[in-house]
mmCIF file of C-alpha atoms in Angstrom:
data_model
loop_
_atom_site.group_PDB
_atom_site.id
_atom_site.type_symbol
_atom_site.label_atom_id
_atom_site.label_comp_id
_atom_site.label_asym_id
_atom_site.label_seq_id
_atom_site.Cartn_x
_atom_site.Cartn_y
_atom_site.Cartn_z
ATOM 1 C CA MET A 1 0.000 0.000 0.000
ATOM 2 C CA LYS A 2 2.894 2.351 0.804
ATOM 3 C CA GLU A 3 4.362 1.949 -2.691
ATOM 4 C CA GLU A 4 0.979 2.577 -4.312
ATOM 5 C CA PHE A 5 0.519 5.688 -2.163
ATOM 6 C CA ALA A 6 4.038 6.960 -2.853
ATOM 7 C CA GLN A 7 3.514 6.441 -6.596
ATOM 8 C CA LEU A 8 0.266 8.457 -6.555
ATOM 9 C CA VAL A 9 1.797 11.232 -4.475
ATOM 10 C CA SER A 10 4.919 11.312 -6.617
ATOM 11 C CA GLU A 11 2.822 11.815 -9.757
ATOM 12 C CA ASN A 12 0.969 14.734 -8.131
ATOM 13 C CA GLN A 13 3.663 16.170 -5.847
ATOM 14 C CA ASP A 14 3.534 19.508 -7.665
ATOM 15 C CA ILE A 15 0.342 20.187 -5.652
ATOM 16 C CA ILE A 16 2.245 19.937 -2.345
ATOM 17 C CA HIS A 17 5.098 22.095 -3.668
ATOM 18 C CA LYS A 18 2.681 24.832 -4.737
ATOM 19 C CA VAL A 19 0.900 24.780 -1.361
ATOM 20 C CA CYS A 20 4.291 24.948 0.399
ATOM 21 C CA ASN A 21 5.345 27.903 -1.776
ATOM 22 C CA LEU A 22 2.173 29.755 -0.796
ATOM 23 C CA TYR A 23 2.354 29.231 2.962
ATOM 24 C CA CYS A 24 6.069 29.140 3.822
ATOM 25 C CA ASN A 25 8.549 31.884 4.553
ATOM 26 C CA ASN A 26 11.781 30.029 3.974
ATOM 27 C CA ALA A 27 13.336 26.830 2.665
ATOM 28 C CA GLU A 28 13.433 25.109 6.069
ATOM 29 C CA ASP A 29 9.789 25.866 6.732
ATOM 30 C CA LYS A 30 8.906 24.624 3.267
ATOM 31 C CA ARG A 31 10.754 21.349 3.886
ATOM 32 C CA ASP A 32 8.941 20.912 7.200
ATOM 33 C CA LEU A 33 5.540 21.606 5.674
ATOM 34 C CA PHE A 34 6.248 19.245 2.764
ATOM 35 C CA GLN A 35 6.988 16.498 5.258
ATOM 36 C CA ASP A 36 3.949 17.338 7.418
ATOM 37 C CA VAL A 37 1.644 17.263 4.383
ATOM 38 C CA LEU A 38 3.155 13.982 3.237
ATOM 39 C CA TYR A 39 2.655 12.469 6.697
ATOM 40 C CA GLN A 40 -0.954 13.707 6.950
ATOM 41 C CA LEU A 41 -1.710 12.354 3.472
ATOM 42 C CA TRP A 42 -0.331 8.982 4.483
ATOM 43 C CA LYS A 43 -2.330 8.968 7.739
ATOM 44 C CA SER A 44 -5.530 9.960 5.925
ATOM 45 C CA TYR A 45 -4.952 7.624 2.968
ATOM 46 C CA PRO A 46 -6.934 4.661 4.427
ATOM 47 C CA SER A 47 -10.004 6.929 4.648
ATOM 48 C CA PHE A 48 -9.634 8.074 1.038
ATOM 49 C CA ARG A 49 -12.454 6.731 -1.059
ATOM 50 C CA SER A 50 -12.644 7.256 -4.777
ATOM 51 C CA GLU A 51 -15.767 9.416 -4.372
ATOM 52 C CA SER A 52 -13.636 12.429 -5.219
ATOM 53 C CA LYS A 53 -10.579 12.698 -7.447
ATOM 54 C CA PHE A 54 -7.233 11.873 -5.860
ATOM 55 C CA THR A 55 -5.998 15.391 -6.666
ATOM 56 C CA THR A 56 -9.073 16.999 -5.011
ATOM 57 C CA TRP A 57 -8.405 14.930 -1.896
ATOM 58 C CA MET A 58 -4.724 15.954 -2.027
ATOM 59 C CA TYR A 59 -5.597 19.653 -2.262
ATOM 60 C CA ARG A 60 -7.964 19.231 0.686
ATOM 61 C CA VAL A 61 -5.430 17.549 2.974
ATOM 62 C CA ALA A 62 -2.526 19.780 1.874
ATOM 63 C CA LEU A 63 -4.460 23.028 2.366
ATOM 64 C CA ASN A 64 -5.924 21.812 5.664
ATOM 65 C CA THR A 65 -2.438 20.964 6.908
ATOM 66 C CA ALA A 66 -0.915 24.262 5.750
ATOM 67 C CA ILE A 67 -3.690 26.491 7.113
ATOM 68 C CA THR A 68 -4.237 24.721 10.446
ATOM 69 C CA ARG A 69 -0.561 23.962 11.054
ATOM 70 C CA PHE A 70 0.725 24.719 14.507
ATOM 71 C CA LYS A 71 4.068 26.477 14.714
ATOM 72 C CA LYS A 72 5.576 26.150 18.151
ATOM 73 C CA PHE A 73 7.770 29.207 17.874
ATOM 74 C CA LYS A 74 6.726 32.154 15.800
ATOM 75 C CA LYS A 75 9.815 33.046 13.862
ATOM 76 C CA THR A 76 9.983 36.395 12.145
ATOM 77 C CA PRO A 77 11.629 35.839 8.788
ATOM 78 C CA LYS A 78 14.871 37.714 8.206
ATOM 79 C CA PRO A 79 15.087 39.900 5.078
ATOM 80 C CA GLU A 80 17.373 37.389 3.349
ATOM 81 C CA GLU A 81 14.839 34.619 4.047
ATOM 82 C CA ILE A 82 12.059 36.655 2.467
ATOM 83 C CA ASN A 83 14.211 37.065 -0.630
ATOM 84 C CA GLU A 84 14.848 33.348 -0.574
ATOM 85 C CA ARG A 85 11.092 32.736 -0.552
ATOM 86 C CA ILE A 86 10.572 35.000 -3.529
ATOM 87 C CA ILE A 87 13.340 33.258 -5.409
ATOM 88 C CA GLN A 88 11.803 29.865 -4.632
ATOM 89 C CA VAL A 89 9.562 29.836 -7.662
ATOM 90 C CA PRO A 90 10.255 26.919 -9.997
ATOM 91 C CA ASP A 91 13.535 27.360 -11.830
ATOM 92 C CA LEU A 92 12.467 28.562 -15.249
ATOM 93 C CA LYS A 93 14.476 29.137 -18.407
ATOM 94 C CA ASP A 94 12.214 31.976 -19.462
ATOM 95 C CA ASP A 95 13.311 35.056 -17.455
ATOM 96 C CA VAL A 96 10.220 37.093 -18.296
ATOM 97 C CA LEU A 97 7.914 34.290 -17.191
ATOM 98 C CA GLU A 98 9.959 33.828 -14.012
ATOM 99 C CA GLU A 99 9.648 37.539 -13.184
ATOM 100 C CA LYS A 100 5.904 37.429 -13.786
ATOM 101 C CA LEU A 101 5.520 34.342 -11.616
ATOM 102 C CA LYS A 102 7.506 36.019 -8.825
ATOM 103 C CA ALA A 103 5.264 39.068 -9.066
ATOM 104 C CA LEU A 104 2.198 36.842 -8.924
ATOM 105 C CA TYR A 105 3.526 35.023 -5.838
ATOM 106 C CA GLU A 106 4.303 38.351 -4.163
ATOM 107 C CA ALA A 107 0.780 39.561 -4.859
ATOM 108 C CA ILE A 108 -0.838 36.324 -3.645
ATOM 109 C CA ASN A 109 1.267 36.455 -0.459
ATOM 110 C CA GLN A 110 -0.463 39.710 0.461
ATOM 111 C CA LEU A 111 -3.833 37.934 0.595
ATOM 112 C CA SER A 112 -5.249 36.145 3.642
ATOM 113 C CA LYS A 113 -4.650 32.402 4.090
ATOM 114 C CA ILE A 114 -8.175 31.567 2.937
ATOM 115 C CA GLU A 115 -7.974 33.840 -0.093
ATOM 116 C CA ARG A 116 -4.636 32.310 -1.057
ATOM 117 C CA ALA A 117 -6.187 28.842 -1.008
ATOM 118 C CA ILE A 118 -9.170 29.881 -3.132
ATOM 119 C CA ILE A 119 -7.145 31.725 -5.757
ATOM 120 C CA MET A 120 -4.655 28.855 -5.996
ATOM 121 C CA LEU A 121 -7.466 26.373 -6.603
ATOM 122 C CA HIS A 122 -8.905 28.730 -9.209
ATOM 123 C CA LEU A 123 -5.558 29.178 -10.976
ATOM 124 C CA GLU A 124 -5.185 25.398 -10.941
ATOM 125 C CA GLU A 125 -8.336 25.150 -13.082
ATOM 126 C CA ASN A 126 -10.489 23.539 -10.392
ATOM 127 C CA SER A 127 -14.200 23.999 -10.979
ATOM 128 C CA TYR A 128 -16.348 26.065 -8.596
ATOM 129 C CA GLN A 129 -17.900 22.790 -7.421
ATOM 130 C CA GLU A 130 -14.489 21.324 -6.559
ATOM 131 C CA ILE A 131 -13.381 24.520 -4.809
ATOM 132 C CA ALA A 132 -16.652 24.530 -2.839
ATOM 133 C CA GLN A 133 -16.057 20.903 -1.821
ATOM 134 C CA ILE A 134 -12.505 21.587 -0.659
ATOM 135 C CA MET A 135 -13.312 24.800 1.213
ATOM 136 C CA GLY A 136 -16.709 23.759 2.609
ATOM 137 C CA ILE A 137 -18.594 26.755 1.210
ATOM 138 C CA THR A 138 -21.284 27.112 -1.450
ATOM 139 C CA GLU A 139 -20.507 27.472 -5.154
ATOM 140 C CA THR A 140 -22.169 30.909 -5.142
ATOM 141 C CA ASN A 141 -19.873 31.987 -2.364
ATOM 142 C CA VAL A 142 -16.856 30.663 -4.280
ATOM 143 C CA GLY A 143 -17.840 32.868 -7.220
ATOM 144 C CA VAL A 144 -18.282 35.930 -5.010
ATOM 145 C CA LYS A 145 -14.966 35.345 -3.275
ATOM 146 C CA ILE A 146 -13.046 34.777 -6.520
ATOM 147 C CA ASN A 147 -14.353 38.067 -7.923
ATOM 148 C CA ARG A 148 -13.282 39.922 -4.771
ATOM 149 C CA ILE A 149 -9.858 38.287 -4.778
ATOM 150 C CA LYS A 150 -9.364 39.162 -8.455
ATOM 151 C CA LYS A 151 -10.122 42.811 -7.679
ATOM 152 C CA LYS A 152 -7.652 42.752 -4.780
ATOM 153 C CA LEU A 153 -4.988 41.098 -6.935
ATOM 154 C CA LYS A 154 -5.522 43.635 -9.679
ATOM 155 C CA THR A 155 -4.961 46.496 -7.220
ATOM 156 C CA ILE A 156 -1.823 44.836 -5.817
ATOM 157 C CA LEU A 157 -0.408 44.073 -9.250
ATOM 158 C CA MET A 158 -1.101 47.622 -10.448
ATOM 159 C CA LYS A 159 0.775 48.970 -7.422
ATOM 160 C CA GLN A 160 3.667 46.626 -8.200
ATOM 161 C CA GLU A 161 3.784 47.768 -11.833
ATOM 162 C CA ALA A 162 3.689 51.398 -10.700
ATOM 163 C CA LEU A 163 6.649 50.694 -8.429
ATOM 164 C CA TRP A 164 8.632 49.067 -11.233
ATOM 165 C CA ASN A 165 7.850 51.823 -13.695
ATOM 166 C CA MET B 1 -0.108 42.318 -16.111
ATOM 167 C CA GLU B 2 -3.714 41.540 -17.017
ATOM 168 C CA LEU B 3 -5.842 39.263 -14.840
ATOM 169 C CA ASP B 4 -6.642 37.024 -17.773
ATOM 170 C CA ASP B 5 -2.937 36.226 -18.019
ATOM 171 C CA LEU B 6 -2.696 35.034 -14.413
ATOM 172 C CA LYS B 7 -3.824 31.468 -15.055
ATOM 173 C CA ASP B 8 -1.508 31.257 -18.019
ATOM 174 C CA ILE B 9 1.473 32.536 -16.011
ATOM 175 C CA TRP B 10 0.639 30.204 -13.109
ATOM 176 C CA GLN B 11 0.323 27.127 -15.266
ATOM 177 C CA LYS B 12 3.303 27.769 -17.541
ATOM 178 C CA GLY B 13 5.370 28.774 -14.522
ATOM 179 C CA HIS B 14 4.684 25.474 -12.771
ATOM 180 C CA GLN B 15 4.872 23.230 -15.803
ATOM 181 C CA ASN B 16 8.365 22.018 -14.970
ATOM 182 C CA LEU B 17 7.227 21.039 -11.446
ATOM 183 C CA LYS B 18 4.822 18.594 -13.059
ATOM 184 C CA GLU B 19 7.244 17.389 -15.725
ATOM 185 C CA ASN B 20 10.302 17.104 -13.471
ATOM 186 C CA PRO B 21 9.175 15.852 -10.044
ATOM 187 C CA GLN B 22 11.580 16.864 -7.250
ATOM 188 C CA HIS B 23 11.149 13.620 -5.273
ATOM 189 C CA SER B 24 11.198 10.077 -6.607
ATOM 190 C CA VAL B 25 8.899 7.337 -5.266
ATOM 191 C CA ALA B 26 11.800 5.943 -3.201
ATOM 192 C CA GLU B 27 12.512 9.389 -1.723
ATOM 193 C CA ILE B 28 8.863 9.815 -0.745
ATOM 194 C CA ILE B 29 8.873 6.459 1.050
ATOM 195 C CA ASN B 30 12.094 7.498 2.760
ATOM 196 C CA LEU B 31 10.602 10.853 3.809
ATOM 197 C CA LEU B 32 7.714 8.985 5.427
ATOM 198 C CA LYS B 33 10.192 6.907 7.431
ATOM 199 C CA THR B 34 12.358 9.856 8.516
ATOM 200 C CA ARG B 35 9.643 12.353 9.324
ATOM 201 C CA THR B 36 11.115 13.182 12.730
ATOM 202 C CA LEU B 37 12.325 16.544 11.436
ATOM 203 C CA GLY B 38 8.808 17.962 11.305
ATOM 204 C CA ILE B 39 7.441 20.394 13.880
ATOM 205 C CA LEU B 40 4.775 17.881 14.960
ATOM 206 C CA ALA B 41 7.432 15.337 15.828
ATOM 207 C CA LYS B 42 9.305 17.949 17.887
ATOM 208 C CA ILE B 43 6.169 18.893 19.843
ATOM 209 C CA ASN B 44 5.301 15.213 20.356
ATOM 210 C CA ARG B 45 8.763 14.677 21.785
ATOM 211 C CA SER B 46 8.209 17.612 24.185
ATOM 212 C CA ILE B 47 4.883 16.096 25.280
ATOM 213 C CA LEU B 48 6.553 12.735 25.939
ATOM 214 C CA ILE B 49 9.242 14.406 28.079
ATOM 215 C CA GLU B 50 6.575 16.334 30.025
ATOM 216 C CA VAL B 51 4.553 13.124 30.573
ATOM 217 C CA ALA B 52 7.672 11.339 31.843
ATOM 218 C CA LEU B 53 8.448 14.223 34.240
ATOM 219 C CA THR B 54 4.830 14.287 35.482
ATOM 220 C CA LEU B 55 4.868 10.547 36.123
ATOM 221 C CA ALA B 56 8.188 10.840 37.962
ATOM 222 C CA MET B 57 6.861 13.721 40.135
ATOM 223 C CA MET B 58 3.682 11.762 40.789
ATOM 224 C CA VAL B 59 5.553 8.647 41.909
ATOM 225 C CA LEU B 60 7.987 10.669 44.048
ATOM 226 C CA GLY B 61 5.167 12.709 45.628
ATOM 227 C CA ILE B 62 3.032 9.677 46.426
ATOM 228 C CA GLY B 63 6.095 7.803 47.732
ATOM 229 C CA TYR B 64 7.225 10.694 49.933
ATOM 230 C CA TYR B 65 3.778 11.298 51.442
ATOM 231 C CA TRP B 66 2.784 7.626 51.615
ATOM 232 C CA GLN B 67 2.236 7.944 55.370
ATOM 233 C CA ILE B 68 -0.182 10.871 54.890
ATOM 234 C CA PRO B 69 -2.956 9.559 52.604
ATOM 235 C CA THR B 70 -4.624 12.988 52.072
ATOM 236 C CA ILE B 71 -1.491 14.464 50.527
ATOM 237 C CA ALA B 72 -0.685 11.278 48.607
ATOM 238 C CA ILE B 73 -4.204 11.340 47.092
ATOM 239 C CA CYS B 74 -3.677 15.020 46.185
ATOM 240 C CA PHE B 75 -0.513 14.093 44.282
ATOM 241 C CA GLY B 76 -2.305 11.237 42.539
ATOM 242 C CA GLY B 77 -5.195 13.530 41.532
ATOM 243 C CA LEU B 78 -2.833 16.216 40.343
ATOM 244 C CA GLY B 79 -0.844 13.746 38.242
ATOM 245 C CA GLY B 80 -4.034 12.247 36.821
ATOM 246 C CA VAL B 81 -5.376 15.640 35.749
ATOM 247 C CA ALA B 82 -2.008 16.532 34.214
ATOM 248 C CA LEU B 83 -1.979 13.263 32.242
ATOM 249 C CA VAL B 84 -5.498 13.955 30.902
ATOM 250 C CA HIS B 85 -4.250 17.394 29.868
ATOM 251 C CA TYR B 86 -1.329 15.869 27.948
ATOM 252 C CA TRP B 87 -3.620 13.360 26.283
ATOM 253 C CA LEU B 88 -5.883 16.225 25.103
ATOM 254 C CA LYS B 89 -2.871 18.146 23.841
ATOM 255 C CA TYR B 90 -1.619 15.090 21.950
ATOM 256 C CA ARG B 91 -5.081 14.556 20.475
ATOM 257 C CA ILE B 92 -5.293 18.108 19.144
ATOM 258 C CA LEU B 93 -1.884 17.968 17.525
ATOM 259 C CA ASN B 94 -2.099 14.492 16.078
ATOM 260 C CA ASN B 95 -5.711 14.076 15.119
ATOM 261 C CA SER B 96 -5.554 13.700 11.361
ATOM 262 C CA LYS B 97 -9.250 12.873 10.934
ATOM 263 C CA HIS B 98 -10.182 16.521 10.506
ATOM 264 C CA LEU B 99 -7.621 17.005 7.744
ATOM 265 C CA ALA B 100 -9.456 14.797 5.271
ATOM 266 C CA GLY B 101 -12.680 16.829 5.543
ATOM 267 C CA ASN B 102 -13.405 20.221 4.023
ATOM 268 C CA LEU B 103 -11.557 23.248 5.358
ATOM 269 C CA LYS B 104 -14.512 24.919 7.079
ATOM 270 C CA ASP B 105 -15.436 21.770 9.040
ATOM 271 C CA SER B 106 -11.804 21.124 9.930
ATOM 272 C CA LEU B 107 -11.367 24.665 11.220
ATOM 273 C CA ALA B 108 -14.632 24.525 13.179
ATOM 274 C CA ARG B 109 -13.559 21.240 14.756
ATOM 275 C CA LEU B 110 -10.094 22.513 15.643
ATOM 276 C CA VAL B 111 -11.411 25.784 17.081
ATOM 277 C CA ARG B 112 -13.841 23.784 19.240
ATOM 278 C CA ILE B 113 -11.159 21.387 20.511
ATOM 279 C CA PHE B 114 -8.636 24.203 21.019
ATOM 280 C CA GLY B 115 -11.215 26.303 22.903
ATOM 281 C CA ARG B 116 -11.925 23.390 25.238
ATOM 282 C CA TYR B 117 -8.218 22.807 25.675
ATOM 283 C CA MET B 118 -7.536 26.446 26.625
ATOM 284 C CA TYR B 119 -10.486 26.447 29.029
ATOM 285 C CA GLY B 120 -9.303 23.139 30.491
ATOM 286 C CA TYR B 121 -5.817 24.559 30.916
ATOM 287 C CA TYR B 122 -7.141 27.455 33.021
ATOM 288 C CA LEU B 123 -9.244 25.064 35.104
ATOM 289 C CA LEU B 124 -6.247 22.773 35.539
ATOM 290 C CA THR B 125 -4.080 25.679 36.674
ATOM 291 C CA TRP B 126 -6.586 26.684 39.343
ATOM 292 C CA LEU B 127 -7.011 23.074 40.411
ATOM 293 C CA MET B 128 -3.240 22.639 40.649
ATOM 294 C CA LEU B 129 -2.914 25.797 42.714
ATOM 295 C CA VAL B 130 -5.694 24.684 45.071
ATOM 296 C CA ILE B 131 -4.124 21.234 45.492
ATOM 297 C CA ALA B 132 -0.595 22.628 45.943
ATOM 298 C CA ASN B 133 -1.826 25.174 48.503
ATOM 299 C CA SER B 134 -3.751 22.447 50.335
ATOM 300 C CA VAL B 135 -0.642 20.256 50.514
ATOM 301 C CA VAL B 136 1.413 23.086 52.034
ATOM 302 C CA LEU B 137 -1.341 24.090 54.464
ATOM 303 C CA ILE B 138 -2.034 20.504 55.576
ATOM 304 C CA ASP B 139 1.712 20.068 56.114
ATOM 305 C CA LEU B 140 1.797 23.300 58.101
ATOM 306 C CA ILE B 141 -1.182 22.333 60.285
ATOM 307 C CA MET B 142 0.342 18.934 61.013
ATOM 308 C CA GLU B 143 3.643 20.606 61.867
ATOM 309 C CA SER B 144 1.862 23.002 64.243
ATOM 310 C CA ASN B 145 0.226 20.045 65.989
ATOM 311 C CA ARG B 146 3.641 18.529 66.648
ATOM 312 C CA GLN B 147 5.366 21.761 67.770
ATOM 313 C CA LYS B 148 4.524 25.429 68.223
ATOM 314 C CA ILE B 149 5.170 27.522 65.102
ATOM 315 C CA ALA B 150 6.229 31.162 65.374
ATOM 316 C CA ALA B 151 3.751 33.662 63.891
ATOM 317 C CA GLY B 152 6.530 35.233 61.796
ATOM 318 C CA TYR B 153 7.344 31.889 60.186
ATOM 319 C CA LEU B 154 3.649 31.324 59.424
ATOM 320 C CA VAL B 155 3.340 34.739 57.740
ATOM 321 C CA PHE B 156 6.542 34.056 55.793
ATOM 322 C CA ILE B 157 5.214 30.732 54.468
ATOM 323 C CA LEU B 158 1.839 32.273 53.529
ATOM 324 C CA ALA B 159 3.587 35.176 51.758
ATOM 325 C CA ILE B 160 5.729 32.742 49.743
ATOM 326 C CA LEU B 161 2.594 30.803 48.887
ATOM 327 C CA LEU B 162 0.851 33.959 47.670
ATOM 328 C CA VAL B 163 3.796 35.084 45.530
ATOM 329 C CA TRP B 164 4.127 31.560 44.128
ATOM 330 C CA ASN B 165 0.419 31.538 43.137
ATOM 331 C CA VAL B 166 0.704 34.901 41.395
ATOM 332 C CA ILE B 167 3.860 33.840 39.512
ATOM 333 C CA ILE B 168 2.263 30.577 38.347
ATOM 334 C CA TYR B 169 -0.882 32.392 37.216
ATOM 335 C CA ILE B 170 1.083 35.002 35.235
ATOM 336 C CA MET B 171 3.322 32.330 33.684
ATOM 337 C CA VAL B 172 0.294 30.311 32.556
ATOM 338 C CA GLN B 173 -1.276 33.419 31.037
ATOM 339 C CA ILE B 174 1.917 34.235 29.115
ATOM 340 C CA TYR B 175 2.432 30.606 28.100
ATOM 341 C CA LEU B 176 -1.086 30.276 26.714
ATOM 342 C CA ARG B 177 -1.083 33.651 25.010
ATOM 343 C CA VAL B 178 2.319 33.291 23.381
ATOM 344 C CA LEU B 179 2.314 29.611 22.565
ATOM 345 C CA TYR B 180 -1.307 28.774 21.781
ATOM 346 C CA GLY B 181 -3.145 32.102 21.823
ATOM 347 C CA ASN B 182 -1.797 33.301 18.467
ATOM 348 C CA HIS B 183 -2.507 29.994 16.797
ATOM 349 C CA PHE B 184 -6.014 29.837 18.265
ATOM 350 C CA ASN B 185 -6.739 33.386 17.084
ATOM 351 C CA ASN B 186 -5.438 32.608 13.590
ATOM 352 C CA LEU B 187 -7.693 29.554 13.364
ATOM 353 C CA LYS B 188 -10.693 31.600 14.524
ATOM 354 C CA LYS B 189 -9.865 34.332 12.001
ATOM 355 C CA CYS B 190 -9.758 31.809 9.139
ATOM 356 C CA LEU B 191 -13.012 30.203 10.263
ATOM 357 C CA ASN B 192 -14.728 33.581 10.601
ATOM 358 C CA GLU B 193 -13.597 34.491 7.101
ATOM 359 C CA LEU B 194 -15.335 31.405 5.721
ATOM 360 C CA VAL B 195 -18.456 31.623 7.910
ATOM 361 C CA HIS B 196 -18.848 35.391 7.545
ATOM 362 C CA SER B 197 -18.587 35.328 3.749
ATOM 363 C CA GLU B 198 -21.097 32.458 3.651
ATOM 364 C CA SER B 199 -23.691 34.468 5.607
ATOM 365 C CA GLU B 200 -23.064 37.458 3.340
ATOM 366 C CA VAL B 201 -23.999 35.374 0.314
ATOM 367 C CA VAL B 202 -27.158 34.076 1.983
ATOM 368 C CA ILE B 203 -28.291 37.626 2.778
ATOM 369 C CA GLU B 204 -27.734 38.781 -0.801
ATOM 370 C CA PRO B 205 -30.846 38.136 -2.942
#
């Protein structure tokens, strides 16, 4: 069962990496969260039934773990660690795309934890129904929230562009 | 940057994460075996140490006051309550059942358990103080029955007891606020964000 689980997780591990990128301040924290998510997935795996897609279940457990995670000591990230976080976007060959992705991550990091989860699920092409299932809210509410988040992101991104120009 | 481009940037930007996985199947299995680095494992280790210390104190206390059943029972009760407290703490941190459900239910469940835990902690502190004070006072009364105690000594002991109670109370307040208070408030904030927005939608026609 462990091999089967590891195979499934390995095929979809990008989900965990993206969640870690959204909720962690530095590389060490990201490593810890990756391991915590992996452990929670493994512990919850026996209760996974194929009623929902494996990826939907993975999003649910990963986001639950990241948002409800208990940090024993609140560590204020040092400036160099914040830079490290920004740099931690996937290593891309396209510099323009990398810059845009960094800007997007910076903008998303200014949102609340819940908003970050919703916009990530939206950017990942999950349907409103799937987002509603993961978050535990109605589809109508998902729509309302996505519109609000988009407006917020637009304002943040416009400020960023103004700063660059 | 236009909003319509966001999905495109997100997906193209993460394409290599999908195509070039960072961990192989073998590495994932290995990570599951060596998960002791995680914060949960560190807290669990702290709980185990605290349980061991409590048990040791309990055994020593009961052993020392074996001849005085009232005090020995106090130690037993105190240890028992402390062990229930650690069990609750362990349950909160390690209960993975909530993580497979939706986020709102998980948060509601955690906030409920955490609230009970914080309330229980306050109750436990008061109970511990009452028991500890009783032990000292019983000891003092028994001592006074054997020999006459000077009034100054009595006042000194009571003053120490009072200061000790105040220190313990303040330490518990700080401990709860710093260690669990922030986390509890963050959980409540997230839950409120989901519940509040839900009620907003219901009100809207």
